[in-house]
PDB file of C-alpha atoms in Angstrom:
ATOM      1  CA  UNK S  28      67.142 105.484 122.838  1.00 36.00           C
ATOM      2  CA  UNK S  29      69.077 106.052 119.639  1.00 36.00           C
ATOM      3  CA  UNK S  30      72.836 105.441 120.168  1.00 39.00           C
ATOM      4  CA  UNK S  31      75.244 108.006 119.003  1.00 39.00           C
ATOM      5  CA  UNK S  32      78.453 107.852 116.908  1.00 38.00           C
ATOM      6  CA  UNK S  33      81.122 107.751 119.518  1.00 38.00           C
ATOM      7  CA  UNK S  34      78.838 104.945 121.617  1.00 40.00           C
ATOM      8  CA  UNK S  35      78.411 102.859 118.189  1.00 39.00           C
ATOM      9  CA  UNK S  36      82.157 103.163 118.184  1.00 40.00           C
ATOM     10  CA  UNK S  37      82.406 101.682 121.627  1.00 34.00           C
ATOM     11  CA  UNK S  38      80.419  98.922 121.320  1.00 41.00           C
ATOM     12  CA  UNK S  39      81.786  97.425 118.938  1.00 42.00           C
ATOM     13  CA  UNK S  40      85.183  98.218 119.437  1.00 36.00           C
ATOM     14  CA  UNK S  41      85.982  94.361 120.907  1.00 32.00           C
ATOM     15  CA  UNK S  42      84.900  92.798 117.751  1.00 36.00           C
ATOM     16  CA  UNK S  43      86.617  94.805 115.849  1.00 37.00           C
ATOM     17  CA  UNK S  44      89.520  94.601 117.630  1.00 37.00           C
ATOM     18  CA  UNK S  45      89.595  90.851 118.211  1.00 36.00           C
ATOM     19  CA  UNK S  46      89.545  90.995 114.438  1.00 35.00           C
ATOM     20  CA  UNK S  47      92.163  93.467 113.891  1.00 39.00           C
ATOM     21  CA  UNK S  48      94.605  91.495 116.428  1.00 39.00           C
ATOM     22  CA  UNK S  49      94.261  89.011 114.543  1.00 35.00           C
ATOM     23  CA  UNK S  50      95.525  90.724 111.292  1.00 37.00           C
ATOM     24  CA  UNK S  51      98.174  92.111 113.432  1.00 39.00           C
ATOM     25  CA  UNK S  52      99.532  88.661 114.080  1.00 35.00           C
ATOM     26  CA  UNK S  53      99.795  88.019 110.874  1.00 36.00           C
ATOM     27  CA  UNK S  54     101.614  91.097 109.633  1.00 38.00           C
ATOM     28  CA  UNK S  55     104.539  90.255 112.486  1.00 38.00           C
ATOM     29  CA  UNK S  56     104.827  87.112 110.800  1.00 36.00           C
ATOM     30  CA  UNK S  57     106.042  89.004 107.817  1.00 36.00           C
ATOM     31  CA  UNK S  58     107.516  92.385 108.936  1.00 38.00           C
ATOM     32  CA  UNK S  59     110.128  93.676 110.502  1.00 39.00           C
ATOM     33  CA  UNK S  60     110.747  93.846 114.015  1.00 42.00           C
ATOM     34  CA  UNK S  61     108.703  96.196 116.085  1.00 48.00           C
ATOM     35  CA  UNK S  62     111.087  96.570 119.325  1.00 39.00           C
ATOM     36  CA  UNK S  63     109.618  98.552 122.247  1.00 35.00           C
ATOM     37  CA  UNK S  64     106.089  99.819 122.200  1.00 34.00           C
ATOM     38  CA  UNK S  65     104.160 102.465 124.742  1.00 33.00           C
ATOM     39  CA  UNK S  66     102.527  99.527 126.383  1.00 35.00           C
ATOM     40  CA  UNK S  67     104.366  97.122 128.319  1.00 34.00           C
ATOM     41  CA  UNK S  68     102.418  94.100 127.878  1.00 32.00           C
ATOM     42  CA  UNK S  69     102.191  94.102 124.618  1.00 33.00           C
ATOM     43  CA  UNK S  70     106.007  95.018 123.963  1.00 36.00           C
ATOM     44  CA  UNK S  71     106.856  91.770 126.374  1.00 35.00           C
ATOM     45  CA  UNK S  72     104.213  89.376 124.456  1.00 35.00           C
ATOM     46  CA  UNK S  73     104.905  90.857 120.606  1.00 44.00           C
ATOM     47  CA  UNK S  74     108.080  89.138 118.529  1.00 57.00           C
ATOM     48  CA  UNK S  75     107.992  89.896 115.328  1.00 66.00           C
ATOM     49  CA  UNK S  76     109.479  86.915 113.315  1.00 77.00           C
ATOM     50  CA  UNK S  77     111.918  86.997 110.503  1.00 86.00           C
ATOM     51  CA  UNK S  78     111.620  84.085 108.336  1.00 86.00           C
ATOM     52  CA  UNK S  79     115.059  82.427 108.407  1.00 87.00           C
ATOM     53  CA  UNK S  80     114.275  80.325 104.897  1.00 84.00           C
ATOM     54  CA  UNK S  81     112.573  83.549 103.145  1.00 82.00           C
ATOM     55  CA  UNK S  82     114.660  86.835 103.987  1.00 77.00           C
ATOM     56  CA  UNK S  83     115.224  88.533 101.052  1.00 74.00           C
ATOM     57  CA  UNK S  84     119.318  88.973 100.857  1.00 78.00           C
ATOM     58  CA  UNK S  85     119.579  92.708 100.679  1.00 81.00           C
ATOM     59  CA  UNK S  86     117.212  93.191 103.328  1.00 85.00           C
ATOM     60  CA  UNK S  87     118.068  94.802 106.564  1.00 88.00           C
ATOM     61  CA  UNK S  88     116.095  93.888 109.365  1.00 87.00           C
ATOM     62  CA  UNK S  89     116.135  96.780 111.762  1.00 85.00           C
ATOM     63  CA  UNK S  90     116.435  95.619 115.696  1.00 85.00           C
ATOM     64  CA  UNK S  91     116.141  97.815 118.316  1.00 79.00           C
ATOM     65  CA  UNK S  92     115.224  95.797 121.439  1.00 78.00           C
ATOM     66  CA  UNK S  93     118.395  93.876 120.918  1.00 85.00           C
ATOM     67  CA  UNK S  94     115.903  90.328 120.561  1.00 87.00           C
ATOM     68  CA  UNK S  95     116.580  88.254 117.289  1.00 89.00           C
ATOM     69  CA  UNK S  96     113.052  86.681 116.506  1.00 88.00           C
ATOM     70  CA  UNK S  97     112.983  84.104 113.408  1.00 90.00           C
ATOM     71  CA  UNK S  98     111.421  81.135 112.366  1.00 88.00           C
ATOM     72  CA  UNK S  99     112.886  78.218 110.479  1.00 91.00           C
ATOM     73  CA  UNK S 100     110.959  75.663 108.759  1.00 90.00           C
ATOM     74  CA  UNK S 101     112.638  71.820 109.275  1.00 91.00           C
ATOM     75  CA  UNK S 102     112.234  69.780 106.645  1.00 91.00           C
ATOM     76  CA  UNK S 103     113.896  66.674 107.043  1.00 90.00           C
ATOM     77  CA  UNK S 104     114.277  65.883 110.942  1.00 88.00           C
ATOM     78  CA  UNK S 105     117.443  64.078 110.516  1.00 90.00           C
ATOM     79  CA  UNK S 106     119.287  66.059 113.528  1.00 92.00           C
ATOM     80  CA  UNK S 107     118.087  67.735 116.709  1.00 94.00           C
ATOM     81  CA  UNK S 108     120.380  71.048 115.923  1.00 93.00           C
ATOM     82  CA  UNK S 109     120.886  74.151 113.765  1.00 94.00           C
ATOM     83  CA  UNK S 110     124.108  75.293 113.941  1.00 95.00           C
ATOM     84  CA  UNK S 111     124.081  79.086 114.053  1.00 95.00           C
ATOM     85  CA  UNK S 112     126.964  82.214 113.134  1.00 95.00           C
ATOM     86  CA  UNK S 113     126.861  85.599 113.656  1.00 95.00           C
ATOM     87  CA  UNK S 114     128.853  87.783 111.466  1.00 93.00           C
ATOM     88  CA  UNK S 115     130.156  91.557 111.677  1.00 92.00           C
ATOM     89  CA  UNK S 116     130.125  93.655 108.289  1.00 88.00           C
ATOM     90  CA  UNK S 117     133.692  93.111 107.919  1.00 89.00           C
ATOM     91  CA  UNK S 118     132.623  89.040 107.589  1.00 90.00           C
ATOM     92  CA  UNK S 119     134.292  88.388 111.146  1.00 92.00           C
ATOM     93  CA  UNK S 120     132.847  85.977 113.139  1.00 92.00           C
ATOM     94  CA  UNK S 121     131.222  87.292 116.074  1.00 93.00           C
ATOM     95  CA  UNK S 122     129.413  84.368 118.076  1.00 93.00           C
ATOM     96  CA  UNK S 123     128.553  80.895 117.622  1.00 93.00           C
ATOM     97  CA  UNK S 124     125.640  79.014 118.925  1.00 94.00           C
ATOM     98  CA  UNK S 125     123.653  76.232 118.504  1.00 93.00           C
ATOM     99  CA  UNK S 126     119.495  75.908 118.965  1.00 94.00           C
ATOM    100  CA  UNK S 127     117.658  72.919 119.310  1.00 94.00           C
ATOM    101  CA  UNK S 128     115.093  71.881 116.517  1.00 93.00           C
ATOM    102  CA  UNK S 129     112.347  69.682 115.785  1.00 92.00           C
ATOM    103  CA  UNK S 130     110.680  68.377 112.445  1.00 93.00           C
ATOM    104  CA  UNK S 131     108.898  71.563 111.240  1.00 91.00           C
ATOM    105  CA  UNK S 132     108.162  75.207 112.174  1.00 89.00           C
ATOM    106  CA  UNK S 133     110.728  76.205 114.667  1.00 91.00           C
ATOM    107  CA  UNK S 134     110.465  79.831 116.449  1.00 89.00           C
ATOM    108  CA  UNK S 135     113.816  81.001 117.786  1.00 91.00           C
ATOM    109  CA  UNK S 136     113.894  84.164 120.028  1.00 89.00           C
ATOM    110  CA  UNK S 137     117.309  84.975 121.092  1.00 90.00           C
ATOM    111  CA  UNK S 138     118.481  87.585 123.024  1.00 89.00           C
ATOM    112  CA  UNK S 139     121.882  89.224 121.867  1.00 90.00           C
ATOM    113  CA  UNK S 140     123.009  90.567 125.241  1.00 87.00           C
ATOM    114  CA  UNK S 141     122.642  87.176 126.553  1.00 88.00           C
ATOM    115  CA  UNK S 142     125.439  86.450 124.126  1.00 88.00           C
ATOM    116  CA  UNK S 143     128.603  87.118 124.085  1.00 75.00           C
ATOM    117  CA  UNK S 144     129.948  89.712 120.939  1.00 67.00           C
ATOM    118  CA  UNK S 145     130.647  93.451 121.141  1.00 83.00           C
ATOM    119  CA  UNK S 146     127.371  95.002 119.680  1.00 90.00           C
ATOM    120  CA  UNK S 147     127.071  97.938 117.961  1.00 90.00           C
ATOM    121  CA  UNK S 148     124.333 100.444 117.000  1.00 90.00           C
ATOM    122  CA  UNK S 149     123.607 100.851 113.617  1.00 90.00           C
ATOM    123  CA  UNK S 150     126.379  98.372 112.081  1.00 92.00           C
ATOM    124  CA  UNK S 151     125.364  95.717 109.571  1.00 93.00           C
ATOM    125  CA  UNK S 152     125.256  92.001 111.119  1.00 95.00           C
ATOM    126  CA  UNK S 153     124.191  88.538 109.616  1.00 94.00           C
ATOM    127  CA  UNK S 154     122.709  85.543 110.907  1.00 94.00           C
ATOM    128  CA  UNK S 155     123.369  82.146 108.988  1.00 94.00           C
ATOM    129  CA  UNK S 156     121.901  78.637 109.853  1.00 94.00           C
ATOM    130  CA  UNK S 157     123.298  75.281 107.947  1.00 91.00           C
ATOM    131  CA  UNK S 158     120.872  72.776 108.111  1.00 91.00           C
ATOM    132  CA  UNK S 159     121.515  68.696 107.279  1.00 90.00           C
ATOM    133  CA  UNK S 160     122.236  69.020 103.783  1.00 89.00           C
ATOM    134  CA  UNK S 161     125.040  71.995 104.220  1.00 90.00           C
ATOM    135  CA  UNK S 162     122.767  74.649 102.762  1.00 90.00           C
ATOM    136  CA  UNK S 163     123.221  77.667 104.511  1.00 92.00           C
ATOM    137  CA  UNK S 164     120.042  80.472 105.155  1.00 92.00           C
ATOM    138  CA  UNK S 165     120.299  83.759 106.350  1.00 92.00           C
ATOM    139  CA  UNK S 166     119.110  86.693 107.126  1.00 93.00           C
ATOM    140  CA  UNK S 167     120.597  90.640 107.487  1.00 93.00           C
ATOM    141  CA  UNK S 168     120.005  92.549 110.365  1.00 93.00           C
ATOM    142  CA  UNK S 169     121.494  95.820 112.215  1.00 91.00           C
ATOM    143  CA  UNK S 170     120.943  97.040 115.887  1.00 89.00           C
ATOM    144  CA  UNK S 171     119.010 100.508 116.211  1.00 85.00           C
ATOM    145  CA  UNK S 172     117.334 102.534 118.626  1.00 79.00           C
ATOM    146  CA  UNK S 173     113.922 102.694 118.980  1.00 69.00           C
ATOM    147  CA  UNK S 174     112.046 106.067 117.553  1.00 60.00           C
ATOM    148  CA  UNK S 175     110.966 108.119 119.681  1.00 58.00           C
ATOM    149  CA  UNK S 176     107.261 108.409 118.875  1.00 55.00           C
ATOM    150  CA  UNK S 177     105.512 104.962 117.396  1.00 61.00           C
ATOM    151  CA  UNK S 178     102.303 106.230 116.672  1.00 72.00           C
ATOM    152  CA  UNK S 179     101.170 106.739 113.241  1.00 82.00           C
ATOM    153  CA  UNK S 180     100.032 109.906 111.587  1.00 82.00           C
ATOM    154  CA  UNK S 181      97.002 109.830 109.490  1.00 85.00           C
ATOM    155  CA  UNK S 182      95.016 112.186 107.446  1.00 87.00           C
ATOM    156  CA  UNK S 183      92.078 112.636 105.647  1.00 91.00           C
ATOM    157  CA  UNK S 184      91.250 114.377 102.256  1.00 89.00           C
ATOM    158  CA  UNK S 185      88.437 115.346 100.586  1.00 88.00           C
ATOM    159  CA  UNK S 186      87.315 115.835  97.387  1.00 88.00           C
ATOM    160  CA  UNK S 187      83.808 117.420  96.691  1.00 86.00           C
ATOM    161  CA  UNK S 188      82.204 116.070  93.171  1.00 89.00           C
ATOM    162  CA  UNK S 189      78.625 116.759  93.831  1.00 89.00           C
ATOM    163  CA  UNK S 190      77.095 118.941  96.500  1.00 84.00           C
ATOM    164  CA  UNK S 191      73.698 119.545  97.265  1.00 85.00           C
ATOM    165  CA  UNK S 192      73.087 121.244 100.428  1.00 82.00           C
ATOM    166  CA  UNK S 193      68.908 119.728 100.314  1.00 82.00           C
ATOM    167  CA  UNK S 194      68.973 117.003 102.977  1.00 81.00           C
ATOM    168  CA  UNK S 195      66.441 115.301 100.738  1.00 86.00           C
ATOM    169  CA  UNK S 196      69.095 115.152  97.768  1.00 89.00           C
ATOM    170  CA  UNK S 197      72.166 113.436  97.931  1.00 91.00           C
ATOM    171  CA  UNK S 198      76.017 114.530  97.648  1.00 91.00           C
ATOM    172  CA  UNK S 199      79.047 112.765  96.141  1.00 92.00           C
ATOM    173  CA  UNK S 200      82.453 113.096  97.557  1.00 92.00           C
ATOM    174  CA  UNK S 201      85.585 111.178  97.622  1.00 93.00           C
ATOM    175  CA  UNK S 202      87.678 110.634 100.761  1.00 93.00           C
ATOM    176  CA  UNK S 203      91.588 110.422 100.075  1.00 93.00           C
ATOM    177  CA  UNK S 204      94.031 109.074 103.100  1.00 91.00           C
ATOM    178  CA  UNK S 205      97.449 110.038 103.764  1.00 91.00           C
ATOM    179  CA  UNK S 206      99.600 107.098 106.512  1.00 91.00           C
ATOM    180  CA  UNK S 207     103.188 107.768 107.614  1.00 86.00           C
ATOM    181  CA  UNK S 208     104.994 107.133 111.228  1.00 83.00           C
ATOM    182  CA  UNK S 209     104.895 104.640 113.618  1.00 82.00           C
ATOM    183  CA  UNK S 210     105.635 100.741 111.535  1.00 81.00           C
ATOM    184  CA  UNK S 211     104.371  99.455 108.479  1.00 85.00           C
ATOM    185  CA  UNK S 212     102.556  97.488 107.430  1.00 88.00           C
ATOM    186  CA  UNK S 213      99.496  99.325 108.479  1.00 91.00           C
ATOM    187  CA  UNK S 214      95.577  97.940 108.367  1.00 92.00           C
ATOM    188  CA  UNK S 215      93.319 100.725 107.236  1.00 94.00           C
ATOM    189  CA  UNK S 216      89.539 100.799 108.079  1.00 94.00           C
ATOM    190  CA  UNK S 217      87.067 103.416 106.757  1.00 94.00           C
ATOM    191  CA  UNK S 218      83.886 104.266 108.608  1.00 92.00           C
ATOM    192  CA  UNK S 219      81.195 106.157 107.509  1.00 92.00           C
ATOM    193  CA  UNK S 220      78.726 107.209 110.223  1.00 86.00           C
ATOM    194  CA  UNK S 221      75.436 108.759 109.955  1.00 84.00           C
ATOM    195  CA  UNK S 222      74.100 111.774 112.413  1.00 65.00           C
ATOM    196  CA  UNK S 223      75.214 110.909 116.134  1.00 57.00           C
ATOM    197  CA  UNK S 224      71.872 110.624 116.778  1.00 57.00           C
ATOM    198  CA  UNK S 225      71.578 108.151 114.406  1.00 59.00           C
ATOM    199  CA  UNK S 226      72.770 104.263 115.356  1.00 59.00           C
ATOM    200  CA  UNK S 227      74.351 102.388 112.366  1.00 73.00           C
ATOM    201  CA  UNK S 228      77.176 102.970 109.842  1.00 86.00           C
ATOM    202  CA  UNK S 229      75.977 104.178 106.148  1.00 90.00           C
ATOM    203  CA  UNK S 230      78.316 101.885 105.014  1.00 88.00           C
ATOM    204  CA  UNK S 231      79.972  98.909 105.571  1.00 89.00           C
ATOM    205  CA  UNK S 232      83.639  99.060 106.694  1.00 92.00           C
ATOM    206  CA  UNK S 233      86.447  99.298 103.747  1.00 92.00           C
ATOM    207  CA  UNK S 234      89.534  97.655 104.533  1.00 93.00           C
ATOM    208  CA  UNK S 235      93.087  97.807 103.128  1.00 93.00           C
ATOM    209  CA  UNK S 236      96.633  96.695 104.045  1.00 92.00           C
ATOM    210  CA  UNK S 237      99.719  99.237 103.397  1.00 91.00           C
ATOM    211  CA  UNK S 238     103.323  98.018 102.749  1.00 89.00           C
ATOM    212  CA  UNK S 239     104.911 101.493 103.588  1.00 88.00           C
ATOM    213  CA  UNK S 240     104.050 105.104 104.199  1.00 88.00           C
ATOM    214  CA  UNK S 241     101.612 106.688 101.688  1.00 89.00           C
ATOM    215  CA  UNK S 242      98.085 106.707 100.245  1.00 92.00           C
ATOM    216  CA  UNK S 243      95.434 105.056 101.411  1.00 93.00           C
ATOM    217  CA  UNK S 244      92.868 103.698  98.582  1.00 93.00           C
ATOM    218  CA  UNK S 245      89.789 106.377  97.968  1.00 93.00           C
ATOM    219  CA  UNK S 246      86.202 105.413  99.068  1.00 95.00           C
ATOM    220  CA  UNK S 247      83.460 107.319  98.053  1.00 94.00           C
ATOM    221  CA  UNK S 248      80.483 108.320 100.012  1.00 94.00           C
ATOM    222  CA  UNK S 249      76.891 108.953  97.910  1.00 94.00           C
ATOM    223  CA  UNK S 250      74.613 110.405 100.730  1.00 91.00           C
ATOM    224  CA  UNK S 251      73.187 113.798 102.020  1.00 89.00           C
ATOM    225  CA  UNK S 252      75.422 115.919 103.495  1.00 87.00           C
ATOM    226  CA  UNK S 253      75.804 115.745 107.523  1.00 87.00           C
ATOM    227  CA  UNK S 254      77.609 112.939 108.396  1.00 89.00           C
ATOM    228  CA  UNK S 255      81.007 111.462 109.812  1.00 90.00           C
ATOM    229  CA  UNK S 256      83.643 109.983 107.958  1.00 92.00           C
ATOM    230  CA  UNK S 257      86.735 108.384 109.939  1.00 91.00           C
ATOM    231  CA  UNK S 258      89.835 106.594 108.863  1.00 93.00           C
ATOM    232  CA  UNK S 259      91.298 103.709 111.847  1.00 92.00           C
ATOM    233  CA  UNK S 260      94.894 102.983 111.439  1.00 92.00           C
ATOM    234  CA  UNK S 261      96.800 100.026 113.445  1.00 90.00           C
ATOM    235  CA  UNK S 262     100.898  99.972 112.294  1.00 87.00           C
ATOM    236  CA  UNK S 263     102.444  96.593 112.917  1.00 83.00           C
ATOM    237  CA  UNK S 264     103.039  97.297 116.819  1.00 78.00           C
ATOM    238  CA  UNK S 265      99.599  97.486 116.800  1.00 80.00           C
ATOM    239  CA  UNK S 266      99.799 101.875 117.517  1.00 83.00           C
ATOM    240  CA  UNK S 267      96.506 103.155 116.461  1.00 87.00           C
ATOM    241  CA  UNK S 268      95.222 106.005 115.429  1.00 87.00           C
ATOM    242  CA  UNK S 269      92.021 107.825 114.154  1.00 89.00           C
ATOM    243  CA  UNK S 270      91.109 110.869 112.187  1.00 89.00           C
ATOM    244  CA  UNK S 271      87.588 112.122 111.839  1.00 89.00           C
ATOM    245  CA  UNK S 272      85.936 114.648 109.816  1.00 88.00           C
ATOM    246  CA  UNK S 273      82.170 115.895 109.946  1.00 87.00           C
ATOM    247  CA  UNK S 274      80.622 116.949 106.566  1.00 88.00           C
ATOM    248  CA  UNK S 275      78.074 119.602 106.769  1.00 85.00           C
ATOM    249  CA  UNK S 276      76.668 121.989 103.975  1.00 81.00           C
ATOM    250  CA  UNK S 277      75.778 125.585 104.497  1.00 71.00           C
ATOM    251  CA  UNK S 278      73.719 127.790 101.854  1.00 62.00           C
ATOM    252  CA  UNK S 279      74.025 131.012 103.210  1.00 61.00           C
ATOM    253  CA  UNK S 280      73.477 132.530 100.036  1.00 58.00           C
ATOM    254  CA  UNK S 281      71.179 131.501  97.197  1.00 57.00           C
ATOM    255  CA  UNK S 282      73.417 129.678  94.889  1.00 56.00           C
ATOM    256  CA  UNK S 283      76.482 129.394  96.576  1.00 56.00           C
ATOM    257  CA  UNK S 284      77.382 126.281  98.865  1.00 59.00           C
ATOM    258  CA  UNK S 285      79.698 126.292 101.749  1.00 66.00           C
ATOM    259  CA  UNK S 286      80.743 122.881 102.441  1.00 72.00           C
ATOM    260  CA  UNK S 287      82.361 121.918 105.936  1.00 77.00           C
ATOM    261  CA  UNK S 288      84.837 118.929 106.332  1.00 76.00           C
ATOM    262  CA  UNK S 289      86.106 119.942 110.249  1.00 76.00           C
ATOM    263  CA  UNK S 290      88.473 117.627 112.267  1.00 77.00           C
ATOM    264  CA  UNK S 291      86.694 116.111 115.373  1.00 73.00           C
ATOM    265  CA  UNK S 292      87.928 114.083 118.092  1.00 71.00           C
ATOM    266  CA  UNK S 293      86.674 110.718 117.379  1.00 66.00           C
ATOM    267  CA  UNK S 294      85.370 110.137 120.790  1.00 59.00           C
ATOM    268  CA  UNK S 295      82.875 113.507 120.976  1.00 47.00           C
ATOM    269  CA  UNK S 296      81.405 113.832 117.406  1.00 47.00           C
ATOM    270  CA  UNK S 297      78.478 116.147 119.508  1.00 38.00           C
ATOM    271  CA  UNK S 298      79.126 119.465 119.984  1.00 32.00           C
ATOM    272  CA  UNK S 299      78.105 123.194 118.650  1.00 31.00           C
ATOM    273  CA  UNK S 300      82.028 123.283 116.988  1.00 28.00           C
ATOM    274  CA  UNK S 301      83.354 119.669 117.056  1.00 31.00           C
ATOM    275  CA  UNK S 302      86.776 119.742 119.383  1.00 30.00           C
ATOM    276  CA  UNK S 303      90.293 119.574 117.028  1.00 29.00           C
ATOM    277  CA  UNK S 304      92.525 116.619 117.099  1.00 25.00           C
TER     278      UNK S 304
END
């Protein structure tokens, strides 16, 4: 029995996700902190890890579970502590701790209510270790509250170069993508499905990574008209989200071409007028 669309998407949406989790590990050992997410687990198990050695010094980590998460990288072993401070914006001292440490990668997550310092929302703190040598790394951070919506926004656009409505000829178009919400960085994935009753992609996945909000790099699709094109989007709290388009041509009159790019839900590509997201 031939498998449609929305089934092709399901069975191999554990691959693809094992592989996509694993990308998503690595962006939180580079971005900034996600805080709360809409599922539970994952918020308790995710820690996204500011690299103590590495922070860039105007950059403002934003926090808004109240959890410090860094990493610090030991290289010489001589002590079994890392003195740590916690300045205000003013440069006042707030709180003083210490953390054990061991030769090598260290991961730190420290909870600031389990401190004691008067917190505030939205004002500018800093963290600074010393390690044996007296050299001092740090990293800027300030306490916010989490957005209300994490999921990220995508959209498709097309861009018709060549149409032929023949299903014997073949059509170009280019697909543009538009990301913004939820947290960068953001994996991108574009699919290209055939008819629904048709198993297989016509192409093989494209994959990109996003910094920030924005564009999302062009593919282009060479194939007869009457297919699926849909763009995956996983933010760095591992939100996703997934816009879908069907492309049909219609020559109602000799000579003139209608071409169709309609939104579908992404689960039911079937239907006589494809459901709206």
């Amino acid at each position: 029995m031939a498998m449609s669309a929305s089934n092709y998407i399901k069975s191999n949406a554990v691959c693809i996700r094992r592989i996509l989790n694993t990308l998503l590990l690595f962006f939180c050992s580079l971005g900034p902190a996600c805080g709360q997410h809409a599922d539970q687990q994952t918020r308790d198990s995710v820690c996204l890890f500011i690299a103590l050695q590495t922070s860039g010094a105007s950059e403002i980590n934003e926090i808004n579970n109240r959890v410090l998460c860094f990493s610090y990288e030991d290289k010489y072993g001589k002590t079994p502590a890392l003195p740590v401070k916690i300045s205000d914006w003013r440069k006042q001292p707030v709180v003083n701790f210490t953390l054990d440490k061991t030769y090598g990668y260290n991961a730190y997550s420290v909870a600031l209510n389990d401190l004691s310092g008067n917190w505030e929302q939205e004002k500018i703190y800093r963290l600074e270790a010393k390690n044996e040598t007296g050299r001092t790394f740090g990293f800027n951070f300030k306490l916010v509250d989490p957005p209300e919506e994490w999921t990220p926004v995508s959209a498709i656009i097309s861009n018709a170069i060549d149409v032929r409505c023949d299903e014997t000829e073949k059509s170009r178009v280019e697909y543009y993508g538009q990301v913004s919400g939820g947290k960068p960085p953001y994996q991108v994935t574009w699919y290209v499905f055939g008819h629904p009753d048709k198993a297989g992609l016509l192409y093989s996945p494209s994959s990109a990574r996003l910094e920030r909000e924005g564009d999302v790099p062009m593919i282009t699709v060479t194939e007869p008209l009457d297919y699926y094109v849909m763009l995956n989007v996983i933010d760095a709290c591992g939100s996703e989200k997934d816009s879908m388009v069907h492309v049909t041509c219609d020559e109602q009159n000799p000579g003139k071409l209608n071409v169709f790019f309609e939104p579908v839900n992404p689960e039911r590509p079937r239907g006589k007028r494809p459901a709206e997201l």
